[in-house]
Short mmCIF file of C-alpha atoms in Angstrom, two decimals:
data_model
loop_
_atom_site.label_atom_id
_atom_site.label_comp_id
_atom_site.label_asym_id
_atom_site.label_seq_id
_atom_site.Cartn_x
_atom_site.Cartn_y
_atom_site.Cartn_z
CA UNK A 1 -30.09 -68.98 55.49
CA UNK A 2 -27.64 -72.27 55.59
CA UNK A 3 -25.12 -71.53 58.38
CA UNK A 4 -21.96 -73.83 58.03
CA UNK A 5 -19.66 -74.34 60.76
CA UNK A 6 -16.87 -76.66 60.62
CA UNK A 7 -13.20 -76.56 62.21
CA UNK A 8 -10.60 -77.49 59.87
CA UNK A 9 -7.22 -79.26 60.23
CA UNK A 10 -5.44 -77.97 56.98
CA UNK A 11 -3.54 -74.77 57.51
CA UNK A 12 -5.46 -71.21 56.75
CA UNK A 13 -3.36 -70.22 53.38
CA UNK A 14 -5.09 -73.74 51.52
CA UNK A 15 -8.20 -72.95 53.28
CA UNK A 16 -8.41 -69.27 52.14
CA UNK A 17 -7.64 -69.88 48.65
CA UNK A 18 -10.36 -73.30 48.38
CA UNK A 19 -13.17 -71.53 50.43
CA UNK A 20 -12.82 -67.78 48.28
CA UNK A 21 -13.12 -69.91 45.51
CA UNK A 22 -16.28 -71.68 47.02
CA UNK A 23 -18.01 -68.12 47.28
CA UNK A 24 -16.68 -65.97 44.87
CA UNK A 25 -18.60 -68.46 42.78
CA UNK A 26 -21.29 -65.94 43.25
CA UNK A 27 -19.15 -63.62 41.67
CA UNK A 28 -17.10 -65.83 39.15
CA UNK A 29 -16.14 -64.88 35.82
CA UNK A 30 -18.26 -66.08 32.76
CA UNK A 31 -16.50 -69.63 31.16
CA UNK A 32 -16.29 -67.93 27.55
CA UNK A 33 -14.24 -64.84 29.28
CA UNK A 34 -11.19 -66.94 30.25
CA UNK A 35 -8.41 -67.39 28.29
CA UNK A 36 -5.50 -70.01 28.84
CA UNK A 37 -1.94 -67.86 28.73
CA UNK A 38 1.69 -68.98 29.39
CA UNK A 39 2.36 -68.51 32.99
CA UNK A 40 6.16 -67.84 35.05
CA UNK A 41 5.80 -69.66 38.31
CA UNK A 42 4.87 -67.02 41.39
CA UNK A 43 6.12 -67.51 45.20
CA UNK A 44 2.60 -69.21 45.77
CA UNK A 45 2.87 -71.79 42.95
CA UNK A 46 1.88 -74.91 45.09
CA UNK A 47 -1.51 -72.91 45.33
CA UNK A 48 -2.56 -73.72 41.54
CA UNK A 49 -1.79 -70.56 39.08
CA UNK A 50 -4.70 -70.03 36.85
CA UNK A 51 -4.89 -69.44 33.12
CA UNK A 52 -4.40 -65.46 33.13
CA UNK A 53 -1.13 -63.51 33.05
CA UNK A 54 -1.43 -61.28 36.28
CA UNK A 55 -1.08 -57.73 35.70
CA UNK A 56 -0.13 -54.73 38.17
CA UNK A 57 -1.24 -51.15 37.92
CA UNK A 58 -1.57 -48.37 40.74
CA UNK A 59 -3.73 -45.46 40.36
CA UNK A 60 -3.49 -42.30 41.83
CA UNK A 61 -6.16 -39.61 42.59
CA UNK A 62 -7.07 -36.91 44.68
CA UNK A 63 -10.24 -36.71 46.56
CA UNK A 64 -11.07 -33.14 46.63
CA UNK A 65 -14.54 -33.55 48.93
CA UNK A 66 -11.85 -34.64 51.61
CA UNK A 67 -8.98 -32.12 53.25
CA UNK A 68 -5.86 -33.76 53.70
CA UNK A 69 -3.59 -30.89 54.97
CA UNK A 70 -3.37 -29.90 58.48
CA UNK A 71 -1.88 -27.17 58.52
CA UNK A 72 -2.02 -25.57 55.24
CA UNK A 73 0.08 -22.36 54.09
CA UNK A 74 -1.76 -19.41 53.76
CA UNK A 75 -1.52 -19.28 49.80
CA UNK A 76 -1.53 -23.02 49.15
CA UNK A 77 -5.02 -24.96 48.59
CA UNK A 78 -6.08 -28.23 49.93
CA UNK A 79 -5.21 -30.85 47.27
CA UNK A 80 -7.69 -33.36 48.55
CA UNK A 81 -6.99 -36.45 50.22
CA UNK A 82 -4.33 -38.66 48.60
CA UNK A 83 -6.01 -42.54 47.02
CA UNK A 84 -3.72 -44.73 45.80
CA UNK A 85 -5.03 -47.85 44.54
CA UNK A 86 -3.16 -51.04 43.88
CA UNK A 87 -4.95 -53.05 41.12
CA UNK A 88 -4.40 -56.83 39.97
CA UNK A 89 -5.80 -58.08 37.04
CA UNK A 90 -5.82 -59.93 34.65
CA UNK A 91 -3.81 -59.37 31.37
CA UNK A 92 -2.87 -60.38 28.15
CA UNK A 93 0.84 -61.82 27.66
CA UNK A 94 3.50 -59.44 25.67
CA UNK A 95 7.43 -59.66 25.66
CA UNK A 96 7.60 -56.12 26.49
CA UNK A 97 5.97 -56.69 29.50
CA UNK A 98 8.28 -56.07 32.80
CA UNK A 99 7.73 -59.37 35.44
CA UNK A 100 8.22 -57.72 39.07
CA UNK A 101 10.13 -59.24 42.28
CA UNK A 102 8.21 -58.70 45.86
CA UNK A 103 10.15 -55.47 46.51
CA UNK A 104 8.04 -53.78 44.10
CA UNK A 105 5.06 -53.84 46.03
CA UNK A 106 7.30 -51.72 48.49
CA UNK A 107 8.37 -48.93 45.68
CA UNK A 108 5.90 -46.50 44.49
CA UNK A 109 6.65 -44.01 42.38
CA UNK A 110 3.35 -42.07 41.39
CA UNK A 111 2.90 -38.40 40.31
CA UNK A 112 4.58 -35.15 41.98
CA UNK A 113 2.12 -34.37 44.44
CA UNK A 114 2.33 -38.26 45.34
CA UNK A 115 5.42 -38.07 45.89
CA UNK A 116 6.15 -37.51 49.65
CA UNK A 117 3.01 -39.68 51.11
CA UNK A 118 4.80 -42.66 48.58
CA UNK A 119 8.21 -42.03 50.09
CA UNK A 120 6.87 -42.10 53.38
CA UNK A 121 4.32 -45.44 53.19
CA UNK A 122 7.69 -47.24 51.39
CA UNK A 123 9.75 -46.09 54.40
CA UNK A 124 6.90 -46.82 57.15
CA UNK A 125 6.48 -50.25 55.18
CA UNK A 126 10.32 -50.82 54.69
CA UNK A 127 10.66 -50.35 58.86
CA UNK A 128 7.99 -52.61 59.19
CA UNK A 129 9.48 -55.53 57.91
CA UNK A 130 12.44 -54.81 59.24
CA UNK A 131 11.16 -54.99 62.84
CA UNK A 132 9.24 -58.27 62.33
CA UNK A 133 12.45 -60.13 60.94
CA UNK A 134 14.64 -58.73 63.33
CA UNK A 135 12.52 -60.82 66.40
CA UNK A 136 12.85 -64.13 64.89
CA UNK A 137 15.96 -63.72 62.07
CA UNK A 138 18.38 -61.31 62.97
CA UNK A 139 19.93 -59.11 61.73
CA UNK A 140 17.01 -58.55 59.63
CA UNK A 141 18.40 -56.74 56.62
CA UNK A 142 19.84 -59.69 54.61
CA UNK A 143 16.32 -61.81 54.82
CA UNK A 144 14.68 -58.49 53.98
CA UNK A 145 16.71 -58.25 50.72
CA UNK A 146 15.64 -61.92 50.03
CA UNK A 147 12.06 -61.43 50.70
CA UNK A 148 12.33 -57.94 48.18
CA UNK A 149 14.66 -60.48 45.16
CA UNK A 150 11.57 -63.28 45.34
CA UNK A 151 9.59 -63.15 41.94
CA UNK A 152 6.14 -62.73 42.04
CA UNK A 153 3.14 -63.66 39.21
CA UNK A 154 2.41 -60.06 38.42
CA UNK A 155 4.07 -57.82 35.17
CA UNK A 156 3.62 -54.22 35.46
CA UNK A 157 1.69 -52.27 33.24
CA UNK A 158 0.36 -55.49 30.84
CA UNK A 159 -2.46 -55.02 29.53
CA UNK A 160 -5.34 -56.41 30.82
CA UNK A 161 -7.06 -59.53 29.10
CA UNK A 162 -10.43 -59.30 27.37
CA UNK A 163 -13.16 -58.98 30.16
CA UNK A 164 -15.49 -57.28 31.69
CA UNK A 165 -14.12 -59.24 34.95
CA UNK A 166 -15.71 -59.59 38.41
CA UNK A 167 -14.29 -56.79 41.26
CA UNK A 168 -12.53 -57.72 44.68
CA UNK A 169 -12.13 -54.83 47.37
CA UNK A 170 -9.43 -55.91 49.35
CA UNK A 171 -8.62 -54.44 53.00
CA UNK A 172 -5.31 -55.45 54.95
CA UNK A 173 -5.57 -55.10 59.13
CA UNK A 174 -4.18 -52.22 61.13
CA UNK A 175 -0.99 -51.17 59.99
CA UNK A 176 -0.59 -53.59 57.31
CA UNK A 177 1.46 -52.87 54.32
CA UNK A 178 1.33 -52.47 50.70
CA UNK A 179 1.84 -55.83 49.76
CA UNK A 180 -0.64 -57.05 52.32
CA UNK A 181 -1.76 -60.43 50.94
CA UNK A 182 -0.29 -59.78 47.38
CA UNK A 183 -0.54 -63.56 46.97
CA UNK A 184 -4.46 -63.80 46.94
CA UNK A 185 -4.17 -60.34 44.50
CA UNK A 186 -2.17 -62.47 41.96
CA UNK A 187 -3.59 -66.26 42.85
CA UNK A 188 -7.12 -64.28 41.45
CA UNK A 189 -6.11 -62.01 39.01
CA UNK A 190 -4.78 -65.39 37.38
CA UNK A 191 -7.99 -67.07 37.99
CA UNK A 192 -10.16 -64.07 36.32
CA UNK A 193 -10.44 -61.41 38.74
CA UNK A 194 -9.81 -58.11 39.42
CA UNK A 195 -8.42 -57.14 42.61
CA UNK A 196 -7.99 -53.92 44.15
CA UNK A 197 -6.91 -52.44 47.43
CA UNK A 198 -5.87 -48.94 49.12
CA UNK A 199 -2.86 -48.45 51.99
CA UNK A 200 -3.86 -47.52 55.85
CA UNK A 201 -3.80 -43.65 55.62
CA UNK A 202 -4.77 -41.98 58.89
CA UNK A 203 -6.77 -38.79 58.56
CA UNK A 204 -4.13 -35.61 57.78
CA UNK A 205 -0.46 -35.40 56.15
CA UNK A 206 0.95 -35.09 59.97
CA UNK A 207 -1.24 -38.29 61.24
CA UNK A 208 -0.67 -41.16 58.52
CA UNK A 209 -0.75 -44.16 61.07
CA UNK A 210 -4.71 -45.36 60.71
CA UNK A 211 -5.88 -47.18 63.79
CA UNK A 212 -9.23 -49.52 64.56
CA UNK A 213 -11.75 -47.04 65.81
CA UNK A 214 -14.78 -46.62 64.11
CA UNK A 215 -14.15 -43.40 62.85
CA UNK A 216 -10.85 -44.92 61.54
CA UNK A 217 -12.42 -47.57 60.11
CA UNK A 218 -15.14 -45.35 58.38
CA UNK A 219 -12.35 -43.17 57.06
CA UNK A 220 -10.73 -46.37 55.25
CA UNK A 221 -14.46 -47.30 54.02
CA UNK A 222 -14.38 -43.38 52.73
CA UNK A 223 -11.26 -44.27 50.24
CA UNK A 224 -12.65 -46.89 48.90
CA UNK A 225 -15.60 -45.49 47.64
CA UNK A 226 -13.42 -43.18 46.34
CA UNK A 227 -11.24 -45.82 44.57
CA UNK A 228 -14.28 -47.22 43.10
CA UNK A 229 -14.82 -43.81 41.18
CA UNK A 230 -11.24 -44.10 40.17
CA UNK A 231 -12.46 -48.05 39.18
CA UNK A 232 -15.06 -47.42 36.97
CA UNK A 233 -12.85 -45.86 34.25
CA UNK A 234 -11.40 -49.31 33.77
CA UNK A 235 -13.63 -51.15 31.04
CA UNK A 236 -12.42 -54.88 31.91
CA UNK A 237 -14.47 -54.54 35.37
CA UNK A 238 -17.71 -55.70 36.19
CA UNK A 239 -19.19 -53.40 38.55
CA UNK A 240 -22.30 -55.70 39.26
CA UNK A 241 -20.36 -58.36 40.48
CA UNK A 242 -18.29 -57.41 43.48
CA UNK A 243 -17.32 -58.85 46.50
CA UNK A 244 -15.17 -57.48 49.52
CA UNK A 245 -12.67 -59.04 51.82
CA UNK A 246 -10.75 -58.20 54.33
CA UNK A 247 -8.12 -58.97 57.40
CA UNK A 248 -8.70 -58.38 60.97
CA UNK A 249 -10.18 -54.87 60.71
CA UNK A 250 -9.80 -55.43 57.56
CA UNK A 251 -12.76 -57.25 57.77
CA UNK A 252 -15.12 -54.88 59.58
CA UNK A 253 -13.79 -52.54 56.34
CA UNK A 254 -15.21 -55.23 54.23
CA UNK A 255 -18.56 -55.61 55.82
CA UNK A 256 -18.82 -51.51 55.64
CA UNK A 257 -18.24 -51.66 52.09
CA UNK A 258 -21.48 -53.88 51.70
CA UNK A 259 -23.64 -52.01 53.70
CA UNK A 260 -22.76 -49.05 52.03
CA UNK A 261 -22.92 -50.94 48.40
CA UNK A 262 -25.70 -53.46 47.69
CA UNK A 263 -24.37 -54.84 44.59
CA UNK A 264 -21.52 -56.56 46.54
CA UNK A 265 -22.33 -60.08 46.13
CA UNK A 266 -20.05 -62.14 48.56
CA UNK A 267 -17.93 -60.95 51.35
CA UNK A 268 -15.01 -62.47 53.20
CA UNK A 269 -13.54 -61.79 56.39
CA UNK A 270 -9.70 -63.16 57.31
CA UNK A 271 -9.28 -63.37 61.06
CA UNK A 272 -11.93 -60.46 61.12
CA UNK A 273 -11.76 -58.49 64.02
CA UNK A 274 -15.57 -58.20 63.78
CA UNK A 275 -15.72 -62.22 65.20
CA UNK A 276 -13.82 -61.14 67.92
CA UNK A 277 -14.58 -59.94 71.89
CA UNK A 278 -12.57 -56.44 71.29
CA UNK A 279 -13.34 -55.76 67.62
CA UNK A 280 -16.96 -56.72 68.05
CA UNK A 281 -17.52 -53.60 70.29
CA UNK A 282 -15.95 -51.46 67.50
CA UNK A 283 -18.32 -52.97 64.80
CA UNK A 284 -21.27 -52.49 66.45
CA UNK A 285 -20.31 -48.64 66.09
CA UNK A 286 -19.59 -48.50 62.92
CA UNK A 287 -22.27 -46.14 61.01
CA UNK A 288 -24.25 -48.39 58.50
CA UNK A 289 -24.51 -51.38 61.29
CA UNK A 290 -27.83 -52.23 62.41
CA UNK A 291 -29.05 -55.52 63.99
CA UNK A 292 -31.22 -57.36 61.79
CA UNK A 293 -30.26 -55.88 58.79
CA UNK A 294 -31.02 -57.75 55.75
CA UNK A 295 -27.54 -57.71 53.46
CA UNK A 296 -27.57 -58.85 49.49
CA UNK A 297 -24.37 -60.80 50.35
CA UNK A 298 -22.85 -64.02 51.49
CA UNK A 299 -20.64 -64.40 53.85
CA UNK A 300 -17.50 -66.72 54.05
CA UNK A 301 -15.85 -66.24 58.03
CA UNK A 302 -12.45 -67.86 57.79
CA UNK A 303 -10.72 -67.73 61.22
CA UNK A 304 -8.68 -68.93 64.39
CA UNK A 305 -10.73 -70.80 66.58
CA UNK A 306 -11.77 -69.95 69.99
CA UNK A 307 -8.58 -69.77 72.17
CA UNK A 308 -5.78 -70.04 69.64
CA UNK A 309 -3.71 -67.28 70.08
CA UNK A 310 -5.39 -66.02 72.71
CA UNK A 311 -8.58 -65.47 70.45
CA UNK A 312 -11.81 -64.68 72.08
CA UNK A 313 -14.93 -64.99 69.67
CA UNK A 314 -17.98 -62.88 69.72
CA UNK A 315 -19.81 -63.60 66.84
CA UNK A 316 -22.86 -61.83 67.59
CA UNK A 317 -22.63 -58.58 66.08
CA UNK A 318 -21.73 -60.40 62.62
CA UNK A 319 -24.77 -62.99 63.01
CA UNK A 320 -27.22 -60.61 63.67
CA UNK A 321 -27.49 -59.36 59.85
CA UNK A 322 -29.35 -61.62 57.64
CA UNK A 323 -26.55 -63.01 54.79
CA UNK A 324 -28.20 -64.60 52.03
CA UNK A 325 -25.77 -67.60 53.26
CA UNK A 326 -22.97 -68.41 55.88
CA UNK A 327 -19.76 -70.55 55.73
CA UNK A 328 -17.49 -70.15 58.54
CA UNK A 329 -14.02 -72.67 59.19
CA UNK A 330 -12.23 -72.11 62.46
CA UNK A 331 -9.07 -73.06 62.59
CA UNK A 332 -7.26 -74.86 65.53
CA UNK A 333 -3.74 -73.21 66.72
CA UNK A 334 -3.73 -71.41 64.28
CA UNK A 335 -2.09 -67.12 64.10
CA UNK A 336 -3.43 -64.28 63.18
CA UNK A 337 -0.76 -64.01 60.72
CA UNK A 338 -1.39 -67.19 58.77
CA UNK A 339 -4.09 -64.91 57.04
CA UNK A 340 -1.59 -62.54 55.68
CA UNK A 341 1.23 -62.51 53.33
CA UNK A 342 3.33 -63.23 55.86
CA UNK A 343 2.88 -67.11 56.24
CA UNK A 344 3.19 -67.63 52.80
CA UNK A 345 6.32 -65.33 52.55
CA UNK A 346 7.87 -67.13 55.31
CA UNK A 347 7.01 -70.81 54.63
CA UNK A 348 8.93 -70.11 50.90
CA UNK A 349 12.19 -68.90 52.53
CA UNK A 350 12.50 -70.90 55.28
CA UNK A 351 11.26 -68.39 57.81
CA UNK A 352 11.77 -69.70 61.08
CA UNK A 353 8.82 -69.66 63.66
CA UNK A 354 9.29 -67.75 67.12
CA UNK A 355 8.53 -70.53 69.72
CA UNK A 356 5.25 -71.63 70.81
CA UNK A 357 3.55 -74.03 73.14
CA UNK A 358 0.83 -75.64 70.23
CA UNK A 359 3.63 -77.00 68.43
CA UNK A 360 2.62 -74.45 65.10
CA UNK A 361 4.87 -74.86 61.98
CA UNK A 362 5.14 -73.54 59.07
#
């Protein structure tokens, strides 16, 4: 196993999008499936667009193995748990096709029986924002409606491009939101990828907030396996080339997914919690870790560096199963954030940074 260490001076949103690309080479489309199309310029443009249209698709499904109502009446059944999964992919051009602004990765409008959990993730997500612009650009509101009026890559509904196309399982961190790193969906749905991801759902209709535990982090594991089955009824995916990624516990999420699934090829961890003093004692628990475990997958450990931000590494719970390969980049003073959306979001519109003593810009 060739273990690569190396701390890097560039900021984390380059780095992401040039080191994926390094590994998901073990995962990359096949030359003779690509297919140059016309392109509009996304938020992320400086990043390099690829030669696919992006589309944008959710999917909505009911696990019935699962109970999602606490307290159910006494003549209505269990639906099943609720799995809604966000897809990017990529698609084939067509004027009919309807180009999307940010704030539709905030709107969801999916089925009846979808229809309160959607209305309450928009409203959860909605409040999110809110609160994070109000610390460093009050009042808030009027950024927020800037942020929502940005154009993105991604047309709804295309249709998707001639494949079959490799499969990426994305996971945001705790309480992230649905348009949790919507910039790597679309930056590799236009390179020849499929991406898909599911929102932080905590176990019952009265407890939607998901937190870190194990269990918690099992749970999120659960759905998607679950949006997998939903998965294979789209033809344009490759199911035996897969990798997982993933954002603070995100991350651990990711790693779960390939213990559980041994055709995932590469897996990547943003800022993953599992590198780290706190979150390291959570993935030890989780309940396909073992020490020494031999895994089918690479693995590409982007993250802040020991001491930035307060970051404490423990990188012995991820070492201690055998990856076919290693690549890890720690980054000096760098955030936790600058592996989200967020960075990217905020660099475009001018997004001021809340003071800080390492002299961190945008």
């Amino acid at each position: 196993m060739r273990r690569r260490k190396r701390a890097l001076r560039t900021t984390p949103a380059v780095c992401v999008m040039a080191a994926a690309a390094s590994i998901l080479a073990a995962v990359a489309p096949h030359a003779e499936t690509r297919r140059e199309t016309p392109m509009a310029p996304p938020f992320w443009e400086s990043l390099g667009p690829g030669p696919y249209t992006v589309g944008f698709r959710v999917l909505y499904q009911r696990d019935s193995s699962r109970k999602w109502l606490q307290a159910p009446g006494p003549t209505a059944a269990d639906p099943g748990r609720p799995v809604r999964v966000s897809v990017w992919y990529p698609a084939q051009p067509s004027a009919s096709d309807r180009a999307m602004t940010y704030g539709d990765y905030l709107r969801h409008s999916g089925p009846g029986d979808f229809r309160q959990i959607d209305e309450q993730l928009d409203r959860m997500d909605a409040e999110s924002w809110l609160s994070d612009l109000r610390e460093i650009a009050p009042p808030g509101g009027p950024t927020f409606d800037r942020v929502r009026s940005m154009p993105v890559a991604a047309h709804a509904g295309a249709p998707a491009a001639h494949g079959p196309f490799p499969l990426v399982l994305y996971s945001g961190g705790k309480a992230s939101r649905a348009d949790a790193n919507v910039e790597l969906g679309e930056y590799l749905a236009s390179h020849g990828y499929v991406v898909a991801t599911v929102p932080q759902l905590g176990p019952s209709d009265r407890a939607l907030e998901l937190g870190s535990s194990p269990q918690e982090i099992a749970l999120h594991t659960d759905d998607f396996d679950a949006a997998l089955r939903a998965l294979h009824d789209l033809p344009e995916i490759q199911f035996g080339r897969i990798a997982t990624a993933g954002h603070s516990a995100g991350g651990e999420t990711a790693v779960e997914l390939a213990l559980r699934h041994p055709e995932v090829r590469a897996v990547i961890g943003l800022d993953a919690s599992f590198g780290i003093a706190g979150g390291a004692r959570v993935f030890r628990q989780l309940p396909e870790y073992a020490p020494g475990r031999r895994m089918e997958a690479a693995l590409l450990d982007l993250r802040r560096a020991d001491g930035s931000q307060g970051a404490k590494l423990d990188l012995a719970a991820i070492d201690a199963l055998h990856w076919t390969d290693v690549y890890r980049a720690a980054f000096k003073k760098a955030y936790h954030g600058d592996f989200t959306e967020w960075g990217m979001v905020a660099w475009k519109l001018s997004i001021p940074m809340p003071p800080n003593p390492y002299g961190h810009t945008r």
